[in-house]
Amino acid sequence: MSVCINWFRSKLAIWMVLACTFSAPAFSAELDGRFIDLPGGIKLWIVDTGGSGEPIILLHPRTGYSAIWENQIAAFAAAGLRVIAPDKPGAGKSTMSPEVKPFPYTETLDALVDHLKIDRFILVGVAEGGYFAFDYAAWKPEKLRKLVLGATGLGVQVDEEGEAFRRNAAIPGFSKLPPDVRELSPTYRGLNPEGVRRWLEIEHHAAQANVPRHLLRTPNTIEKLATLKMPVL
């Protein structure tokens, strides 16, 4: 697996750090976007800044939807990139037909890429979004210029030793804590109450009722991770 450290330090990594560190005022309205009809009865809501810049697609965590990228969309667009942020079906504004059985989100992502006539792009996945970004990268490596994975365990299947580590490392009662306590650091909560308010607002609208969990095309494993050839951060 190759890692283009210099490229990321000078460009993408710096843009992401700046976007995450310097808090913009909370948005009082949602970002402009549009619906796209895709196979499987999916109406996918996307934010798309357009333009001729290099495309970058942002996959949100389970506790969010496209609005979670407010600061990053502005920063990336200002840097000349075409930013595309979809709501996963069943999150935010995207919907899927209740008659359709669950199928891999990576296939929906690929249908979106084909619909937008994008040849190659940068893919960013955070938390659960990283599961699907990894799955897509292993399936369609020829379509990715770069892959960025943040704050994610990738949903990797582990052996018995790995499962024992997860059990031993688990914090009792952690899953029952409020979502902002689980997801946001004490420092952030202490210094940015307005950011916490906006995060909770987004989290409250993230998941629609009675939507099944999305599938991976193939299980995420250490062996699968070793197959990635594109630059990865």
Tab-separated table of C-alpha atoms in Angstrom, residues 33 60 62 74 78 99 107 111 129 131-133 157 177 207 214 231:
chain	number	residue	atom	x	y	z
A	33	GLY	CA	-28.482	20.004	-2.994
A	60	HIS	CA	-20.569	10.634	6.417
A	62	ARG	CA	-23.699	6.828	10.995
A	74	ALA	CA	-16.608	25.177	2.077
A	78	ALA	CA	-12.401	27.165	-1.869
A	99	GLU	CA	-39.898	-3.238	-0.800
A	107	GLU	CA	-23.106	-0.217	-5.358
A	111	ALA	CA	-24.235	4.205	-9.532
A	129	GLY	CA	-18.419	6.017	6.103
A	131	TYR	CA	-16.337	1.036	6.091
A	132	PHE	CA	-17.959	1.773	2.745
A	133	ALA	CA	-15.040	3.829	1.416
A	157	GLN	CA	-13.279	-8.788	10.856
A	177	LEU	CA	-24.058	7.176	26.924
A	207	ALA	CA	-31.214	8.083	10.761
A	214	HIS	CA	-26.425	-1.223	4.743
A	231	PRO	CA	-2.401	6.357	-2.042
